[in-house]
Tab-separated table of C-alpha atoms in Angstrom:
chain	number	residue	atom	x	y	z
A	1218	MET	CA	163.188	42.668	52.866
A	1219	SER	CA	165.342	40.324	54.920
A	1220	GLN	CA	162.463	39.818	57.325
A	1221	PHE	CA	160.220	38.849	54.410
A	1222	PHE	CA	162.721	36.272	53.200
A	1223	GLN	CA	163.077	34.910	56.711
A	1224	MET	CA	159.323	34.486	56.938
A	1225	LEU	CA	159.201	32.925	53.474
A	1226	THR	CA	162.001	30.544	54.369
A	1227	TYR	CA	160.208	29.586	57.585
A	1228	TYR	CA	156.962	28.718	55.831
A	1229	VAL	CA	158.773	26.827	53.080
A	1230	THR	CA	160.617	24.724	55.646
A	1231	HIS	CA	157.551	24.426	57.920
A	1232	PRO	CA	154.516	23.801	55.660
A	1233	GLU	CA	152.547	22.610	58.685
A	1234	ALA	CA	152.549	26.219	59.869
A	1235	ILE	CA	150.692	27.185	56.674
A	1236	ALA	CA	148.107	24.464	57.243
A	1237	TYR	CA	147.633	25.565	60.852
A	1238	GLY	CA	147.266	29.210	59.838
A	1239	VAL	CA	144.745	28.419	57.111
A	1240	GLY	CA	142.734	26.183	59.427
A	1241	THR	CA	142.640	28.838	62.133
A	1242	ALA	CA	141.716	31.587	59.668
A	1243	ILE	CA	138.770	29.743	58.122
A	1244	PHE	CA	137.235	28.505	61.398
A	1245	TYR	CA	134.845	31.406	61.973
A	1246	PRO	CA	133.727	31.736	58.321
A	1247	ILE	CA	132.960	28.009	58.288
A	1248	LEU	CA	131.155	28.294	61.620
A	1249	VAL	CA	128.997	31.112	60.230
A	1250	ILE	CA	128.200	29.009	57.136
A	1251	GLU	CA	127.262	26.104	59.407
A	1252	MET	CA	124.872	28.288	61.404
A	1253	ILE	CA	123.290	29.560	58.186
A	1254	ALA	CA	122.922	25.955	57.004
A	1255	LEU	CA	121.271	25.062	60.329
A	1256	ALA	CA	118.808	27.947	59.998
A	1257	TYR	CA	117.994	26.881	56.435
A	1258	ALA	CA	117.558	23.238	57.489
A	1259	VAL	CA	115.130	24.255	60.237
A	1260	PHE	CA	113.261	26.530	57.803
A	1261	GLU	CA	112.974	23.754	55.202
A	1262	THR	CA	111.781	21.311	57.861
A	1263	GLY	CA	109.018	23.720	58.851
A	1264	ARG	CA	108.053	24.324	55.233
A	1265	PHE	CA	108.092	20.579	54.602
A	1266	THR	CA	105.725	20.022	57.552
A	1267	VAL	CA	103.236	22.559	56.176
A	1268	GLU	CA	103.607	21.064	52.685
A	1269	SER	CA	102.898	17.555	54.025
A	1270	ILE	CA	99.716	18.681	55.800
A	1271	LYS	CA	98.426	20.491	52.700
A	1272	ARG	CA	99.291	17.517	50.501
A	1273	LEU	CA	97.415	15.124	52.779
A	1274	MET	CA	94.319	17.319	52.660
A	1275	ARG	CA	94.602	17.810	48.887
A	1276	ARG	CA	94.958	14.111	48.078
A	1277	ARG	CA	91.822	13.370	50.075
A	1278	ARG	CA	89.901	15.759	47.846
A	1279	ILE	CA	91.302	14.713	44.472
A	1280	ASP	CA	90.584	11.331	42.894
A	1281	VAL	CA	93.306	10.814	40.272
A	1282	ASP	CA	91.461	7.875	38.705
A	1283	ALA	CA	88.325	9.972	38.282
A	1284	VAL	CA	90.374	12.759	36.689
A	1285	ALA	CA	92.042	10.231	34.365
A	1286	ARG	CA	88.672	8.835	33.283
A	1287	ALA	CA	87.375	12.328	32.616
A	1288	ALA	CA	90.520	13.153	30.619
A	1289	VAL	CA	90.027	10.319	28.094
A	1290	GLY	CA	90.190	11.680	24.576
A	1291	THR	CA	90.543	15.333	25.602
A	1292	ALA	CA	93.840	15.708	23.707
A	1293	THR	CA	92.100	14.683	20.480
A	1294	ALA	CA	89.154	16.906	21.257
A	1295	LYS	CA	91.500	19.826	22.092
A	1296	ASP	CA	89.718	20.286	25.417
A	1297	PRO	CA	92.221	21.292	28.132
A	1298	THR	CA	89.661	21.827	30.875
A	1299	VAL	CA	90.085	18.572	32.792
A	1300	VAL	CA	93.862	18.365	32.809
A	1301	MET	CA	94.392	22.090	33.486
A	1302	THR	CA	91.929	21.952	36.381
A	1303	PHE	CA	93.802	18.938	37.742
A	1304	LEU	CA	97.200	20.684	37.505
A	1305	LYS	CA	95.823	23.872	39.028
A	1306	ALA	CA	94.367	21.918	41.956
A	1307	ASN	CA	97.833	20.480	42.576
A	1308	GLU	CA	99.755	23.748	42.327
A	1309	GLY	CA	101.008	23.279	45.872
A	1310	SER	CA	103.429	20.855	44.274
A	1311	PRO	CA	106.290	22.457	42.290
A	1312	VAL	CA	106.088	19.507	39.888
A	1313	ALA	CA	102.458	20.139	38.901
A	1314	ARG	CA	103.049	23.893	38.869
A	1315	ARG	CA	105.928	23.509	36.412
A	1316	ALA	CA	103.898	21.221	34.139
A	1317	ARG	CA	101.074	23.762	34.079
A	1318	GLN	CA	103.493	26.584	33.235
A	1319	THR	CA	104.826	24.557	30.300
A	1320	LEU	CA	101.328	23.902	28.937
A	1321	GLY	CA	100.327	27.538	29.360
A	1322	ASP	CA	96.598	27.903	28.670
A	1323	GLY	CA	96.406	24.313	27.401
A	1324	SER	CA	95.654	25.305	23.827
A	1325	ASP	CA	98.485	23.053	22.580
A	1326	LEU	CA	97.925	19.465	23.743
A	1327	SER	CA	100.102	17.810	21.133
A	1328	ARG	CA	102.175	14.802	22.163
A	1329	THR	CA	105.392	16.802	21.862
A	1330	ARG	CA	104.065	19.510	24.167
A	1331	ILE	CA	102.842	16.955	26.701
A	1332	LEU	CA	106.198	15.142	26.705
A	1333	LYS	CA	107.906	18.501	27.254
A	1334	ALA	CA	105.605	19.207	30.212
A	1335	ILE	CA	106.426	15.818	31.765
A	1336	ALA	CA	110.165	16.338	31.219
A	1337	ASP	CA	109.975	19.802	32.784
A	1338	ALA	CA	108.072	18.355	35.741
A	1339	GLU	CA	110.793	15.754	36.318
A	1340	LEU	CA	113.521	18.394	36.105
A	1341	GLU	CA	111.620	20.591	38.543
A	1342	ALA	CA	111.390	17.688	40.988
A	1343	SER	CA	115.159	17.273	40.801
A	1344	ARG	CA	115.790	21.008	41.158
A	1345	ALA	CA	113.455	21.313	44.150
A	1346	LEU	CA	115.498	18.679	45.995
A	1347	GLU	CA	118.950	20.104	45.221
A	1348	MET	CA	119.360	22.295	48.297
A	1349	THR	CA	118.238	19.709	50.845
A	1350	ARG	CA	120.394	17.080	49.123
A	1351	LEU	CA	123.282	19.506	49.542
A	1352	LEU	CA	122.526	19.731	53.266
A	1353	ILE	CA	122.918	15.958	53.580
A	1354	ARG	CA	126.521	16.200	52.362
A	1355	MET	CA	127.539	19.615	53.628
A	1356	GLY	CA	126.155	19.316	57.159
A	1357	PRO	CA	128.547	16.556	58.319
A	1358	ILE	CA	131.424	18.109	56.344
A	1359	LEU	CA	130.990	21.484	58.041
A	1360	GLY	CA	130.562	19.759	61.390
A	1361	LEU	CA	133.767	17.768	60.914
A	1362	MET	CA	135.764	20.836	59.862
A	1363	THR	CA	134.590	22.894	62.831
A	1364	THR	CA	135.418	19.912	65.054
A	1365	LEU	CA	138.951	19.305	63.858
A	1366	ILE	CA	140.082	22.944	63.753
A	1367	PRO	CA	139.645	23.594	67.523
A	1368	ILE	CA	141.348	20.285	68.348
A	1369	SER	CA	144.788	21.730	67.469
A	1370	PRO	CA	144.703	24.590	70.003
A	1371	ALA	CA	143.098	22.189	72.473
A	1372	LEU	CA	146.110	19.874	72.213
A	1373	VAL	CA	148.446	22.851	72.607
A	1374	ALA	CA	146.530	23.858	75.738
A	1375	LEU	CA	146.773	20.288	77.014
A	1376	ALA	CA	150.551	20.330	76.559
A	1377	ARG	CA	150.738	23.584	78.505
A	1378	GLY	CA	148.444	22.318	81.221
A	1379	ASP	CA	145.802	24.987	80.527
A	1380	VAL	CA	142.660	23.025	81.390
A	1381	ASN	CA	140.273	25.949	80.888
A	1382	VAL	CA	141.307	26.550	77.273
A	1383	LEU	CA	141.269	22.791	76.645
A	1384	ALA	CA	137.708	22.508	77.962
A	1385	ASP	CA	136.496	25.516	75.964
A	1386	LYS	CA	137.943	24.209	72.691
A	1387	LEU	CA	136.543	20.724	73.203
A	1388	VAL	CA	133.081	22.080	73.993
A	1389	VAL	CA	133.124	24.050	70.728
A	1390	ALA	CA	134.461	21.069	68.781
A	1391	PHE	CA	131.842	18.576	69.939
A	1392	SER	CA	128.964	21.069	69.818
A	1393	THR	CA	129.646	21.878	66.182
A	1394	THR	CA	129.786	18.158	65.419
A	1395	VAL	CA	126.268	17.733	66.764
A	1396	VAL	CA	125.055	20.734	64.751
A	1397	GLY	CA	126.574	19.338	61.555
A	1398	LEU	CA	124.949	15.946	62.083
A	1399	LEU	CA	121.610	17.617	62.832
A	1400	ILE	CA	121.806	19.545	59.551
A	1401	GLY	CA	122.498	16.337	57.651
A	1402	ALA	CA	119.693	14.465	59.429
A	1403	LEU	CA	117.091	17.153	58.701
A	1404	GLY	CA	118.235	17.348	55.091
A	1405	TYR	CA	117.979	13.571	54.730
A	1406	LEU	CA	114.482	13.453	56.249
A	1407	VAL	CA	113.097	16.229	54.055
A	1408	THR	CA	114.796	14.977	50.880
A	1409	THR	CA	113.715	11.349	51.303
A	1410	VAL	CA	110.035	12.098	51.842
A	1411	ARG	CA	109.868	14.912	49.291
A	1412	ASP	CA	111.474	12.663	46.689
A	1413	ARG	CA	108.632	10.189	47.181
A	1414	TYR	CA	106.068	13.007	47.015
A	1415	TYR	CA	107.418	14.381	43.752
A	1416	GLN	CA	107.803	10.954	42.156
A	1417	GLN	CA	104.149	10.334	42.937
A	1418	ASP	CA	103.236	13.686	41.372
A	1419	VAL	CA	105.140	12.835	38.196
A	1420	VAL	CA	103.466	9.409	38.019
A	1421	ASP	CA	99.999	10.957	38.468
A	1422	ILE	CA	100.659	13.588	35.810
A	1423	GLU	CA	101.945	10.977	33.340
A	1424	TYR	CA	98.893	8.819	34.047
A	1425	VAL	CA	96.449	11.645	33.371
A	1426	PHE	CA	98.339	12.746	30.240
A	1427	ASP	CA	98.397	9.151	28.917
A	1428	ARG	CA	94.641	8.887	29.391
A	1429	MET	CA	94.137	12.139	27.523
A	1430	GLY	CA	95.231	10.505	24.318
A	1431	ALA	CA	93.443	7.200	24.972
C-alpha cells in the first residue's frame, strides 16, 4: 500500500511523467491507425481513378440537353421512362443512384417526390465525401502525433550520447510525418475533384427534373 501511495505521490508531483507515459503508450496504436489510413487513402485514390475514367466515357455517351428535351412534360404525363433511363445510365454516380432509389419505379413523379429525390441526392453527395474529407484532417494530425512522440526519447538519447537510438527515433519521426502529409494530400485530391463531379451530377439531375414539369 505504501508503494502505491509513493507512486501516486510521484505522479501527482510530476504530471509530466503522466504525459510522457500516455504519449509512449499510444504511439503504436496511432501508428497502426496511420497505416490503415494510408491504405484506405491509396484504395480510394485507385477507386477514384477508375471512377474518373468511367465518368469520362459515360459523359461522352449521354447528352444531358437531349435528355432534358425528351423529359419535357413527362411528370404531367406520368411517364417515368426518360428520367429513369437517365438515372440508370448514371448509376456509376452515388448521387444518381440515390435519386433513383428514392423514386423507386418512377410511378410517383409528384413535385414533392422529386424534391425529396434531389434532397437525397445532395445528402448522398455529402456522405460520399465524408471519409476522404476526414483523411484531409486526420492525415496531418496522425503524422504530427507520430512525429512528436519519438522526439522525446530521441532527446533523451541525445543527452546520453546514444547516437544510434537518436538516429532511429528521428528516422521514425520524419518518416511518419511524410506518411501523414501523403494521406492528407491524397484525401484532398480525391475530395476536391469528387466534389465537383457530384455537384455536376446534382445540377444535371435538377435540370432534367425541372424540364419534366415544363
